[in-house]
PDB file of C-alpha atoms in Angstrom:
ATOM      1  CA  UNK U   1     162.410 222.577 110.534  1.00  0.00           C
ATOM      2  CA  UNK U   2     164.510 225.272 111.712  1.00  0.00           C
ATOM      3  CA  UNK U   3     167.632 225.672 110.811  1.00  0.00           C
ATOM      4  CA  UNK U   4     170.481 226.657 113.177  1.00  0.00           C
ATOM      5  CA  UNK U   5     172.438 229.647 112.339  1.00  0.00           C
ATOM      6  CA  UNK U   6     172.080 231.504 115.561  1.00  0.00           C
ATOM      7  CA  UNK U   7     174.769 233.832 116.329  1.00  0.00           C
ATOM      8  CA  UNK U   8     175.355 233.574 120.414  1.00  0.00           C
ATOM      9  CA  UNK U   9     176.867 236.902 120.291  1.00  0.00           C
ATOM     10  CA  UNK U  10     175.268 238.564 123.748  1.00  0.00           C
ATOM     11  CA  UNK U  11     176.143 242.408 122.496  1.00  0.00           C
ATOM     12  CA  UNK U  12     173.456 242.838 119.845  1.00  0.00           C
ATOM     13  CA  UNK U  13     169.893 242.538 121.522  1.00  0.00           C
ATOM     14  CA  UNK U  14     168.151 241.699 118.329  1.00  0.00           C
ATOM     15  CA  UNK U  15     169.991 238.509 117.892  1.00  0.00           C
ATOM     16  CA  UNK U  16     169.096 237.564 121.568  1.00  0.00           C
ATOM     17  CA  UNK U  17     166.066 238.390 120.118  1.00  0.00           C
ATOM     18  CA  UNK U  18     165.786 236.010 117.373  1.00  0.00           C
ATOM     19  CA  UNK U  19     167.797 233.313 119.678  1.00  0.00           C
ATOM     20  CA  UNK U  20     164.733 233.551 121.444  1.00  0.00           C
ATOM     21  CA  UNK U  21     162.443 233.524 118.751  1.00  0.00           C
ATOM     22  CA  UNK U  22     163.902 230.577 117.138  1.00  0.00           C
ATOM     23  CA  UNK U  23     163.716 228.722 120.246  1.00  0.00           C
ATOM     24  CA  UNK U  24     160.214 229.276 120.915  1.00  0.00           C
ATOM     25  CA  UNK U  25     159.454 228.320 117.391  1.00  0.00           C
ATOM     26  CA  UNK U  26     160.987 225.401 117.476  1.00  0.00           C
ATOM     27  CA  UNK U  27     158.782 224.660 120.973  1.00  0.00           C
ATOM     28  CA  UNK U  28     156.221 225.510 118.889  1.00  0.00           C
ATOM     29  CA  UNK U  29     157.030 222.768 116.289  1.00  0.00           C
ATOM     30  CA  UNK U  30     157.894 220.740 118.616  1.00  0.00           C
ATOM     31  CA  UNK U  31     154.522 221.141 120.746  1.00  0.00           C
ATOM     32  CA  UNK U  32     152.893 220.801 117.369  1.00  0.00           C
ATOM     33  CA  UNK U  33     154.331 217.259 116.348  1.00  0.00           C
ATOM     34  CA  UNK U  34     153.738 216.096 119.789  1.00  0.00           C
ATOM     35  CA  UNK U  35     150.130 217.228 119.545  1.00  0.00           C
ATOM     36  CA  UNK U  36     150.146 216.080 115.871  1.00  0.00           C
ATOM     37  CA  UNK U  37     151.393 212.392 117.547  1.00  0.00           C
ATOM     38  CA  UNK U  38     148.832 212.386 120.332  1.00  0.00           C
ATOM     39  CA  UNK U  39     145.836 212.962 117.546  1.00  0.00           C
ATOM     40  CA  UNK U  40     146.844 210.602 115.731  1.00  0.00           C
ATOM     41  CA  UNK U  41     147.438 208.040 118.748  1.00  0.00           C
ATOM     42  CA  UNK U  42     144.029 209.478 120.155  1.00  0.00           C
ATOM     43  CA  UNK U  43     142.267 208.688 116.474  1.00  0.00           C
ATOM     44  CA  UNK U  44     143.910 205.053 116.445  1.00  0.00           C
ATOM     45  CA  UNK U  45     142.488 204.454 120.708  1.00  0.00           C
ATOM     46  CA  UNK U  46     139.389 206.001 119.343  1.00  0.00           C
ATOM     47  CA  UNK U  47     139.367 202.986 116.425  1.00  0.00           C
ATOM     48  CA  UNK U  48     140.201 200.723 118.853  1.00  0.00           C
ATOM     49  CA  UNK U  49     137.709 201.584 121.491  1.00  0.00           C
ATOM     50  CA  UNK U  50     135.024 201.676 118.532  1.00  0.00           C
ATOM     51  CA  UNK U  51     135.761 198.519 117.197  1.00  0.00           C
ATOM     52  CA  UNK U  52     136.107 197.127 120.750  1.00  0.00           C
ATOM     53  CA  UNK U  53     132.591 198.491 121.204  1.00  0.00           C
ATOM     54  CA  UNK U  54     130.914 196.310 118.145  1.00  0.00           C
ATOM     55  CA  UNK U  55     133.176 193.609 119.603  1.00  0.00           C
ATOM     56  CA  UNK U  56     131.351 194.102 122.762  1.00  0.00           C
ATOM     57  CA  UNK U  57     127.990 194.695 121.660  1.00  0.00           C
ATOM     58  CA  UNK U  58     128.421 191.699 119.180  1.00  0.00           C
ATOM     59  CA  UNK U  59     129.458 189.482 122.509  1.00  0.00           C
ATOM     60  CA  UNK U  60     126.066 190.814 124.229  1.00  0.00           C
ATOM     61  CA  UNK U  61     124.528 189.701 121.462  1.00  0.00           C
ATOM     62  CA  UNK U  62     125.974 186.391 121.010  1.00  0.00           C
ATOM     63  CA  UNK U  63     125.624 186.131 124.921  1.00  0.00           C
ATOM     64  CA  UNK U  64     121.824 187.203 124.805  1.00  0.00           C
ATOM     65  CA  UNK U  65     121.375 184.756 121.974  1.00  0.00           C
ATOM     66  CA  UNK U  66     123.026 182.122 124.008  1.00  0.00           C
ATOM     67  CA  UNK U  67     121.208 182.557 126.788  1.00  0.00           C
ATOM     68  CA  UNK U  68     117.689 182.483 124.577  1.00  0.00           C
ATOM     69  CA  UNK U  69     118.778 178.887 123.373  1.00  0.00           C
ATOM     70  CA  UNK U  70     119.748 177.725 126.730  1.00  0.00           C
ATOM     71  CA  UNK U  71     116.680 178.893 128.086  1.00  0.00           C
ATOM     72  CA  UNK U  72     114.534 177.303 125.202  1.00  0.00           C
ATOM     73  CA  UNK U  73     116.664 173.994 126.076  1.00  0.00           C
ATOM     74  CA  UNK U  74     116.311 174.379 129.381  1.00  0.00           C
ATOM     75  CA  UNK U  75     112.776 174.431 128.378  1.00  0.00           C
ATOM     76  CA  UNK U  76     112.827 171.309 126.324  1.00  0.00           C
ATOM     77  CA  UNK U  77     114.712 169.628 128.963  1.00  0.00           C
ATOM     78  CA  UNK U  78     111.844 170.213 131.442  1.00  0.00           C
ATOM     79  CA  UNK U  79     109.072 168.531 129.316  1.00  0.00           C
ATOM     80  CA  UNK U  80     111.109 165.893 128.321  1.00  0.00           C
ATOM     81  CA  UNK U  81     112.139 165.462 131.962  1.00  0.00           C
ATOM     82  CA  UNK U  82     107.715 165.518 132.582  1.00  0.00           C
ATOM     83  CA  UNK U  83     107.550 163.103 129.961  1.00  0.00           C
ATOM     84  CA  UNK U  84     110.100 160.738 131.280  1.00  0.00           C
ATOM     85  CA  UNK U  85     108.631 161.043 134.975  1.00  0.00           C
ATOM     86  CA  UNK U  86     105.087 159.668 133.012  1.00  0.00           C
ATOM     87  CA  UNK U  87     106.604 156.792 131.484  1.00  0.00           C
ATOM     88  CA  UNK U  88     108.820 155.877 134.336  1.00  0.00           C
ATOM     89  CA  UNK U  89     105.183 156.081 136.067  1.00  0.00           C
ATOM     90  CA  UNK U  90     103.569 154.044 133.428  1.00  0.00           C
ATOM     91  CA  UNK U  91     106.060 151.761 133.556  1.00  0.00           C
ATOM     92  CA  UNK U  92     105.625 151.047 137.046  1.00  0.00           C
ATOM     93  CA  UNK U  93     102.466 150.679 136.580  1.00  0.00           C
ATOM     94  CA  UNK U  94     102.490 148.299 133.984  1.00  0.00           C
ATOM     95  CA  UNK U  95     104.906 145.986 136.268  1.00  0.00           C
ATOM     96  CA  UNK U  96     102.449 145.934 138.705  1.00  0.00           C
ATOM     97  CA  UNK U  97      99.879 144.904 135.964  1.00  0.00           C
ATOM     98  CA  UNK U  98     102.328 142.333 134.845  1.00  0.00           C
ATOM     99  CA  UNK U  99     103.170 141.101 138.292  1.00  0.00           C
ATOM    100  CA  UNK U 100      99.416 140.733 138.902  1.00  0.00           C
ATOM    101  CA  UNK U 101      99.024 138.983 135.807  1.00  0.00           C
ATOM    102  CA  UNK U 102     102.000 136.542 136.630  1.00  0.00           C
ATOM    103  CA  UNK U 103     100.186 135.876 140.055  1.00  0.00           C
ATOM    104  CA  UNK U 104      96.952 135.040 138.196  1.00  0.00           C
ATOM    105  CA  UNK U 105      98.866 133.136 135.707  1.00  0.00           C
ATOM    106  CA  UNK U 106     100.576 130.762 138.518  1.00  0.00           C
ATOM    107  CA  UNK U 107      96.674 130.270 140.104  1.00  0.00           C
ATOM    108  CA  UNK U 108      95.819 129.053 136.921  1.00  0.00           C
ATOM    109  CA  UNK U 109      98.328 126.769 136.589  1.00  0.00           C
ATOM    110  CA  UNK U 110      98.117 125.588 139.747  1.00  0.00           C
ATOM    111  CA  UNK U 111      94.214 124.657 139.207  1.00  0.00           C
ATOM    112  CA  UNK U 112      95.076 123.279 135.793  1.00  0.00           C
ATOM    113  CA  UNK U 113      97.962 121.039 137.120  1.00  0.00           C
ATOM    114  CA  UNK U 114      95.554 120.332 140.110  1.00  0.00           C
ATOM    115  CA  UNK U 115      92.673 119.748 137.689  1.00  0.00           C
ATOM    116  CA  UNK U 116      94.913 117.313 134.643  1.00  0.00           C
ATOM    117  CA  UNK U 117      96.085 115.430 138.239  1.00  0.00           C
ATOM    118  CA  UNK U 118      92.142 114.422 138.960  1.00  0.00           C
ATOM    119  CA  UNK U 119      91.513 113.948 135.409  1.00  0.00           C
ATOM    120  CA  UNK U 120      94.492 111.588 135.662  1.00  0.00           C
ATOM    121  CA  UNK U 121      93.097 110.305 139.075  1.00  0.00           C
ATOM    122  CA  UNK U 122      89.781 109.444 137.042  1.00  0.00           C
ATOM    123  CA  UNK U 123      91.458 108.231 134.374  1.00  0.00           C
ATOM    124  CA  UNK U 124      92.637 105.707 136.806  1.00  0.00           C
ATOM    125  CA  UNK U 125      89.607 104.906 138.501  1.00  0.00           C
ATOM    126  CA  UNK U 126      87.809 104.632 134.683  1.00  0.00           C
ATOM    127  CA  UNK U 127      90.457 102.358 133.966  1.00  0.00           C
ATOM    128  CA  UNK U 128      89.652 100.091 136.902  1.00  0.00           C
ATOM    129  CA  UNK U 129      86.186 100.439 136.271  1.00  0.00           C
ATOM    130  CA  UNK U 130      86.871  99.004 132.454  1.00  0.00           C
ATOM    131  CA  UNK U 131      89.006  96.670 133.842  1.00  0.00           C
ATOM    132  CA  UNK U 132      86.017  95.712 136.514  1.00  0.00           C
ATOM    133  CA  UNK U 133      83.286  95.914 133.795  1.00  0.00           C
ATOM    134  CA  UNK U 134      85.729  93.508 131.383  1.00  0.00           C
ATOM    135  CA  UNK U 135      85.676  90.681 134.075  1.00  0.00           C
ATOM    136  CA  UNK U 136      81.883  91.048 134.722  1.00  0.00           C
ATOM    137  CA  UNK U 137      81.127  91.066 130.704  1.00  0.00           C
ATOM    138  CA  UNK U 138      84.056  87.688 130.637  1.00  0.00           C
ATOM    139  CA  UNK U 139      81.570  86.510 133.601  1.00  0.00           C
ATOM    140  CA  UNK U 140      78.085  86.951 132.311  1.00  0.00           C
ATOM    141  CA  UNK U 141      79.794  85.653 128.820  1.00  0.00           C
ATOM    142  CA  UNK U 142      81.311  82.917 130.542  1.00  0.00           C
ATOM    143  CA  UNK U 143      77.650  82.516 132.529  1.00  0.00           C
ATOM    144  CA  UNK U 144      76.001  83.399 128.640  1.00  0.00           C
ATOM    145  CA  UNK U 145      78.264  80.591 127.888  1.00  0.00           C
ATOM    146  CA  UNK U 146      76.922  77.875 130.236  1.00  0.00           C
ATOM    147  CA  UNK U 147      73.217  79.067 129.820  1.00  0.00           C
ATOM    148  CA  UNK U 148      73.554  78.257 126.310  1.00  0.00           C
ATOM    149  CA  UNK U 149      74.952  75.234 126.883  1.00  0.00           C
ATOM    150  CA  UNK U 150      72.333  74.236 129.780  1.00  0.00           C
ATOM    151  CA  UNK U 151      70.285  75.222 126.943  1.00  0.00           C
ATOM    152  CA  UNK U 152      71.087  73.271 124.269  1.00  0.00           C
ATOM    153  CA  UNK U 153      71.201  70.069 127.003  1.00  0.00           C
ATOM    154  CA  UNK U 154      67.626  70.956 127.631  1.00  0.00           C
ATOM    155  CA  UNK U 155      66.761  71.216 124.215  1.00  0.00           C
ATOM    156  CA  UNK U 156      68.213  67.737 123.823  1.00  0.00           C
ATOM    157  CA  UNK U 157      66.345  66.525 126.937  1.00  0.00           C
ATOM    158  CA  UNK U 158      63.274  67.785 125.870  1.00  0.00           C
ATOM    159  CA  UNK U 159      64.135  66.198 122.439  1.00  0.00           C
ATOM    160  CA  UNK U 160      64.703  62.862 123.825  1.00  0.00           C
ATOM    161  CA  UNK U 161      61.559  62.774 126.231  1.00  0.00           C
ATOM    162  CA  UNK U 162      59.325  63.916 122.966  1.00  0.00           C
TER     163      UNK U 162
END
């Protein structure tokens, strides 16, 4: 720093002189602070910008990464959306199997139900027929009966002639 003891006297042209001196110099200083002030604000931008830099690159990096797993899910999402279209097809499919299956299921139980109702039909008609046979079998016993009996009269006929 520069002092001031600067005599203002206007007479003696070496102290205008060192008036002016001094002043420059302390320009001088001045200029040199303010250049010493912008270096060192320069230096800190310069920091800031560099670290803003990795900060950046680091982002591009993250972003790139980012943008590799989206793609590889966007990848996975694809098959599994293939995979799903399949089954959804198989699945129709297999309704249509099963529907087919339920059709030929209720023709077979319609023959079976139409089949137990002429087995029950016949069971009827057997039972009639037993029923028939029982009185012809209580007739030709009943008839077995009397031929016995016409038998044994003849027997006793023929024993009383002899």
């Amino acid at each position: 720093d520069v002092e001031e003891t600067i005599d203002w006297s206007e007479d003696d042209p070496l102290d205008a002189g060192n008036v002016t001196s001094t002043l420059l110099q302390r320009q001088i200083i001045e200029m040199q602070q303010s250049l010493r002030s912008f270096e060192k604000r320069l230096c800190e931008t310069e920091a800031m910008v560099t670290v803003r830099d990795r900060d950046i690159s680091l982002n591009e990096e993250t972003i790139a990464e980012l943008l590799d797993t989206l793609t590889q899910k966007n990848e996975v999402a694809s098959s599994h959306e293939t995979k799903i279209k399949r089954l959804n097809k198989d699945l129709s499919e297999m309704k249509s199997m099963v529907e087919e299956k339920e059709d030929l299921l209720s023709d077979a139980s319609t023959r079976i139900q139409e089949r137990e109702d002429t087995i029950e039909e016949k069971d009827v008609t057997i039972a009639e027929q037993q029923r028939t046979i029982g009185k012809r079998n209580g007739t030709i016993e009943s008839q077995r009966v009397a031929i016995e009996k016409a038998n044994v009269k003849v027997e006793q006929k023929k024993t009383a002639i002899a």
